[in-house]
Amino acid sequence: MKCIILAAGYATRLYPLTENFPKPLLKVGKKGILDWLVDDIAPLIDEFIVVSNHKFAKRFQAWADNKPQKITVLDDGTESNETRLGAVKDIQLAAQGITDDCVVMAGDNVLDFSLHQFVGFAHEKGTSCVMCHEENRLEALQKTAVITMDENNLIISYEEKPEEPKGNHAVPPFYFYRVADIHRIQEALDAGCGYDAPGSFAAWLSRQTPMHAYVMPGKRYDIGDMKSYETVRAVFKGITQ
């Protein structure tokens, strides 16, 4: 199984901290953000593909050279926030030639639970899957992907940043794609799928084929600005694994 890590953003809201340093390599506790993600799921993955922009590709390669896992750093060729490809096109770039099922995740999140359960859930369901968590703040739901599902966790509706959400389960950027599904990205783009938010493809795919949602058993910390970064640093202070 492969794992695509989306790390091509420029993290402008964390400037000057990330002006010349990639957000996914910032330290949280004793380890970098990417180390938390990779070290957790590594036993299930035979290759990690980290999609970087051109500005930080060498930084990611230096990091990868010091990891025991097989990690391929893919430079998407962009050099500014204004010229970025968008997450869906970065997934498409990384998925070229992949012949295995694939976990796709953003490289700027930290979890307080293992992704092993999510992968097991996806294998049990036999479909492409997303993770989700309950969110009852309207303003938060309007800024993320929102799903509804039935009693068997089958996704019924999937919306990106809805003004009037149909449900209260938010979808963070963690996905499990069957190999046949991840190669449908061009079909989705041709049909008008958005390419910036990673959930746009999952939303489109959920309308083409059955997909399930795994309810997260813990918390996910999204590092988007200095306040959220300091919060997660405080939570993980002293934790090593």
Short mmCIF file of C-alpha atoms in Angstrom, two decimals:
data_model
loop_
_atom_site.label_atom_id
_atom_site.label_comp_id
_atom_site.label_asym_id
_atom_site.label_seq_id
_atom_site.Cartn_x
_atom_site.Cartn_y
_atom_site.Cartn_z
CA MET A 1 0.00 0.00 0.00
CA LYS A 2 1.18 3.52 -0.82
CA CYS A 3 0.76 6.76 1.12
CA ILE A 4 0.58 10.16 -0.56
CA ILE A 5 1.35 13.10 1.71
CA LEU A 6 0.26 16.54 0.54
CA ALA A 7 2.98 19.01 1.50
CA ALA A 8 3.10 21.53 -1.36
CA GLY A 9 1.53 24.47 0.45
CA TYR A 10 3.32 27.65 1.45
CA ALA A 11 1.80 28.18 4.93
CA THR A 12 1.65 31.96 4.56
CA ARG A 13 -0.38 32.31 7.76
CA LEU A 14 2.63 31.05 9.71
CA TYR A 15 5.08 33.60 8.31
CA PRO A 16 7.84 34.38 9.20
CA LEU A 17 8.20 30.89 10.74
CA THR A 18 7.51 29.14 7.45
CA GLU A 19 8.81 31.72 5.03
CA ASN A 20 11.90 29.61 4.38
CA PHE A 21 10.94 26.36 6.09
CA PRO A 22 8.12 23.89 5.29
CA LYS A 23 5.30 23.65 7.80
CA PRO A 24 5.15 19.80 7.81
CA LEU A 25 8.70 19.66 9.20
CA LEU A 26 8.02 21.99 12.14
CA LYS A 27 8.58 20.35 15.52
CA VAL A 28 5.67 19.25 17.69
CA GLY A 29 7.01 17.83 20.91
CA LYS A 30 10.12 15.79 20.18
CA LYS A 31 9.34 15.16 16.51
CA GLY A 32 8.39 16.92 13.31
CA ILE A 33 4.77 16.92 12.15
CA LEU A 34 5.56 14.52 9.31
CA ASP A 35 7.43 12.20 11.67
CA TRP A 36 4.28 11.73 13.74
CA LEU A 37 2.29 10.74 10.66
CA VAL A 38 4.91 8.58 8.95
CA ASP A 39 6.14 6.73 12.04
CA ASP A 40 2.58 5.75 12.96
CA ILE A 41 1.45 4.26 9.66
CA ALA A 42 4.84 3.04 8.37
CA PRO A 43 4.24 -0.68 9.16
CA LEU A 44 1.35 -0.67 6.66
CA ILE A 45 3.07 1.28 3.87
CA ASP A 46 5.72 0.17 1.37
CA GLU A 47 6.29 3.65 -0.07
CA PHE A 48 5.53 7.21 0.97
CA ILE A 49 5.20 9.85 -1.74
CA VAL A 50 5.59 13.38 -0.39
CA VAL A 51 4.37 16.05 -2.82
CA SER A 52 6.33 19.25 -2.29
CA ASN A 53 6.56 22.55 -4.09
CA HIS A 54 9.85 23.47 -5.75
CA LYS A 55 10.77 25.93 -3.02
CA PHE A 56 10.94 23.27 -0.30
CA ALA A 57 11.70 20.05 -2.24
CA LYS A 58 15.33 19.94 -1.12
CA ARG A 59 14.28 20.42 2.51
CA PHE A 60 11.93 17.44 2.27
CA GLN A 61 14.58 15.36 0.50
CA ALA A 62 17.06 16.02 3.30
CA TRP A 63 14.41 14.91 5.80
CA ALA A 64 13.57 11.80 3.77
CA ASP A 65 17.25 10.83 3.50
CA ASN A 66 17.34 10.46 7.28
CA LYS A 67 14.22 8.30 7.57
CA PRO A 68 14.34 4.47 7.44
CA GLN A 69 11.17 4.23 5.35
CA LYS A 70 11.07 4.36 1.55
CA ILE A 71 10.12 7.96 0.84
CA THR A 72 9.90 9.56 -2.60
CA VAL A 73 9.84 13.35 -2.67
CA LEU A 74 7.95 14.68 -5.68
CA ASP A 75 8.51 18.30 -6.74
CA ASP A 76 5.32 19.71 -8.29
CA GLY A 77 7.31 22.54 -9.89
CA THR A 78 5.50 25.48 -8.30
CA GLU A 79 7.32 28.31 -6.55
CA SER A 80 4.63 30.51 -5.01
CA ASN A 81 1.26 30.34 -3.31
CA GLU A 82 -0.30 32.01 -6.34
CA THR A 83 0.95 29.36 -8.79
CA ARG A 84 0.28 26.23 -6.68
CA LEU A 85 -1.39 23.34 -8.50
CA GLY A 86 -4.01 22.63 -5.86
CA ALA A 87 -4.34 19.52 -3.71
CA VAL A 88 -6.37 17.43 -6.17
CA LYS A 89 -3.87 17.96 -8.98
CA ASP A 90 -1.04 17.16 -6.57
CA ILE A 91 -2.77 13.86 -5.71
CA GLN A 92 -3.11 13.15 -9.41
CA LEU A 93 0.58 13.87 -9.96
CA ALA A 94 1.61 11.53 -7.15
CA ALA A 95 -0.80 8.77 -8.20
CA GLN A 96 0.73 8.33 -11.65
CA GLY A 97 1.94 4.75 -11.94
CA ILE A 98 0.49 3.64 -8.59
CA THR A 99 -0.92 0.12 -8.74
CA ASP A 100 -1.88 -0.24 -5.06
CA ASP A 101 -4.57 1.09 -2.78
CA CYS A 102 -3.47 4.37 -1.27
CA VAL A 103 -3.78 6.46 1.87
CA VAL A 104 -3.81 10.20 1.12
CA MET A 105 -3.32 12.78 3.85
CA ALA A 106 -2.32 16.37 4.46
CA GLY A 107 1.14 16.83 5.93
CA ASP A 108 0.20 19.55 8.41
CA ASN A 109 -2.00 17.63 10.85
CA VAL A 110 -1.19 15.77 14.05
CA LEU A 111 -3.41 13.01 15.45
CA ASP A 112 -3.65 11.65 18.98
CA PHE A 113 -4.73 8.22 17.66
CA SER A 114 -3.33 5.70 15.18
CA LEU A 115 -4.31 5.54 11.53
CA HIS A 116 -4.11 1.74 11.67
CA GLN A 117 -7.78 1.54 12.68
CA PHE A 118 -8.80 3.71 9.72
CA VAL A 119 -6.99 1.45 7.26
CA GLY A 120 -8.54 -1.62 8.88
CA PHE A 121 -11.98 -0.04 8.58
CA ALA A 122 -11.43 0.64 4.87
CA HIS A 123 -10.32 -2.94 4.23
CA GLU A 124 -13.38 -4.23 6.08
CA LYS A 125 -15.75 -2.03 4.03
CA GLY A 126 -14.00 -2.74 0.73
CA THR A 127 -14.55 0.80 -0.54
CA SER A 128 -12.71 4.09 -0.69
CA CYS A 129 -13.19 5.85 2.66
CA VAL A 130 -12.79 9.14 4.49
CA MET A 131 -12.34 9.98 8.15
CA CYS A 132 -14.84 12.21 9.93
CA HIS A 133 -15.60 13.74 13.31
CA GLU A 134 -18.58 15.44 14.89
CA GLU A 135 -18.56 19.22 14.59
CA ASN A 136 -21.39 21.33 15.97
CA ARG A 137 -20.10 24.83 15.26
CA LEU A 138 -21.80 26.24 12.15
CA GLU A 139 -18.88 28.52 11.30
CA ALA A 140 -16.50 25.55 11.36
CA LEU A 141 -18.78 23.39 9.21
CA GLN A 142 -18.98 26.19 6.63
CA LYS A 143 -15.20 26.07 6.23
CA THR A 144 -14.75 22.34 5.72
CA ALA A 145 -16.18 19.28 3.99
CA VAL A 146 -19.37 17.92 5.57
CA ILE A 147 -21.01 14.51 5.11
CA THR A 148 -24.09 12.64 6.18
CA MET A 149 -24.10 8.85 6.44
CA ASP A 150 -26.41 5.95 7.21
CA GLU A 151 -26.25 3.47 10.11
CA ASN A 152 -23.56 1.48 8.28
CA ASN A 153 -21.34 4.52 7.75
CA LEU A 154 -22.17 4.68 4.04
CA ILE A 155 -21.85 8.27 2.83
CA ILE A 156 -25.19 9.71 1.72
CA SER A 157 -24.19 13.31 1.02
CA TYR A 158 -20.84 15.09 0.76
CA GLU A 159 -20.44 18.86 0.45
CA GLU A 160 -17.41 21.17 0.42
CA LYS A 161 -17.83 24.26 2.61
CA PRO A 162 -21.66 24.32 2.58
CA GLU A 163 -23.51 27.48 3.57
CA GLU A 164 -26.28 25.33 5.05
CA PRO A 165 -24.76 22.00 6.14
CA LYS A 166 -27.00 18.94 5.91
CA GLY A 167 -25.18 17.22 8.77
CA ASN A 168 -22.58 17.75 11.47
CA HIS A 169 -19.78 15.37 10.51
CA ALA A 170 -16.72 17.21 9.22
CA VAL A 171 -14.14 15.51 7.00
CA PRO A 172 -10.45 16.29 7.61
CA PRO A 173 -7.90 15.61 4.83
CA PHE A 174 -7.37 11.88 5.43
CA TYR A 175 -8.55 9.44 2.76
CA PHE A 176 -8.25 5.81 1.72
CA TYR A 177 -8.58 5.29 -2.02
CA ARG A 178 -8.87 2.01 -3.84
CA VAL A 179 -6.44 1.95 -6.75
CA ALA A 180 -9.23 2.03 -9.35
CA ASP A 181 -10.77 5.09 -7.70
CA ILE A 182 -7.63 7.21 -7.33
CA HIS A 183 -7.09 6.98 -11.07
CA ARG A 184 -10.43 8.70 -11.73
CA ILE A 185 -9.11 12.17 -10.91
CA GLN A 186 -8.91 13.33 -14.51
CA GLU A 187 -12.48 12.14 -15.03
CA ALA A 188 -13.49 14.21 -12.00
CA LEU A 189 -11.63 17.31 -13.21
CA ASP A 190 -13.21 16.99 -16.65
CA ALA A 191 -16.60 16.89 -14.91
CA GLY A 192 -15.89 20.18 -13.14
CA CYS A 193 -14.47 18.92 -9.84
CA GLY A 194 -12.62 21.60 -7.90
CA TYR A 195 -8.88 21.12 -7.68
CA ASP A 196 -7.77 23.22 -4.71
CA ALA A 197 -9.38 21.49 -1.69
CA PRO A 198 -8.38 17.81 -1.35
CA GLY A 199 -11.93 16.87 -0.37
CA SER A 200 -13.33 18.01 -3.71
CA PHE A 201 -12.30 14.75 -5.36
CA ALA A 202 -13.68 12.63 -2.51
CA ALA A 203 -16.98 14.53 -2.74
CA TRP A 204 -17.20 13.88 -6.49
CA LEU A 205 -16.21 10.22 -6.07
CA SER A 206 -18.86 9.63 -3.40
CA ARG A 207 -21.48 10.42 -6.02
CA GLN A 208 -20.05 7.86 -8.45
CA THR A 209 -19.40 4.87 -6.20
CA PRO A 210 -20.18 3.76 -2.61
CA MET A 211 -17.86 5.27 0.00
CA HIS A 212 -17.79 4.93 3.77
CA ALA A 213 -16.74 7.23 6.61
CA TYR A 214 -14.71 6.25 9.66
CA VAL A 215 -15.56 8.20 12.81
CA MET A 216 -12.30 9.28 14.41
CA PRO A 217 -11.68 7.85 17.89
CA GLY A 218 -9.60 10.84 18.97
CA LYS A 219 -8.56 14.36 18.09
CA ARG A 220 -6.96 15.83 15.02
CA TYR A 221 -4.92 19.02 15.34
CA ASP A 222 -4.89 21.15 12.20
CA ILE A 223 -1.90 23.49 12.21
CA GLY A 224 -2.94 26.54 10.23
CA ASP A 225 -1.68 29.56 12.13
CA MET A 226 0.51 30.48 15.09
CA LYS A 227 -2.27 30.01 17.63
CA SER A 228 -3.06 26.46 16.48
CA TYR A 229 0.65 25.63 16.29
CA GLU A 230 1.27 26.77 19.85
CA THR A 231 -1.79 24.82 21.01
CA VAL A 232 -0.60 21.53 19.55
CA ARG A 233 2.93 22.11 20.82
CA ALA A 234 1.55 22.51 24.33
CA VAL A 235 -0.54 19.32 24.00
CA PHE A 236 2.36 17.21 22.75
CA LYS A 237 5.06 18.70 24.95
CA GLY A 238 7.19 15.86 26.33
CA ILE A 239 5.39 13.14 24.32
CA THR A 240 7.83 11.12 22.21
CA GLN A 241 5.60 8.47 20.59
#
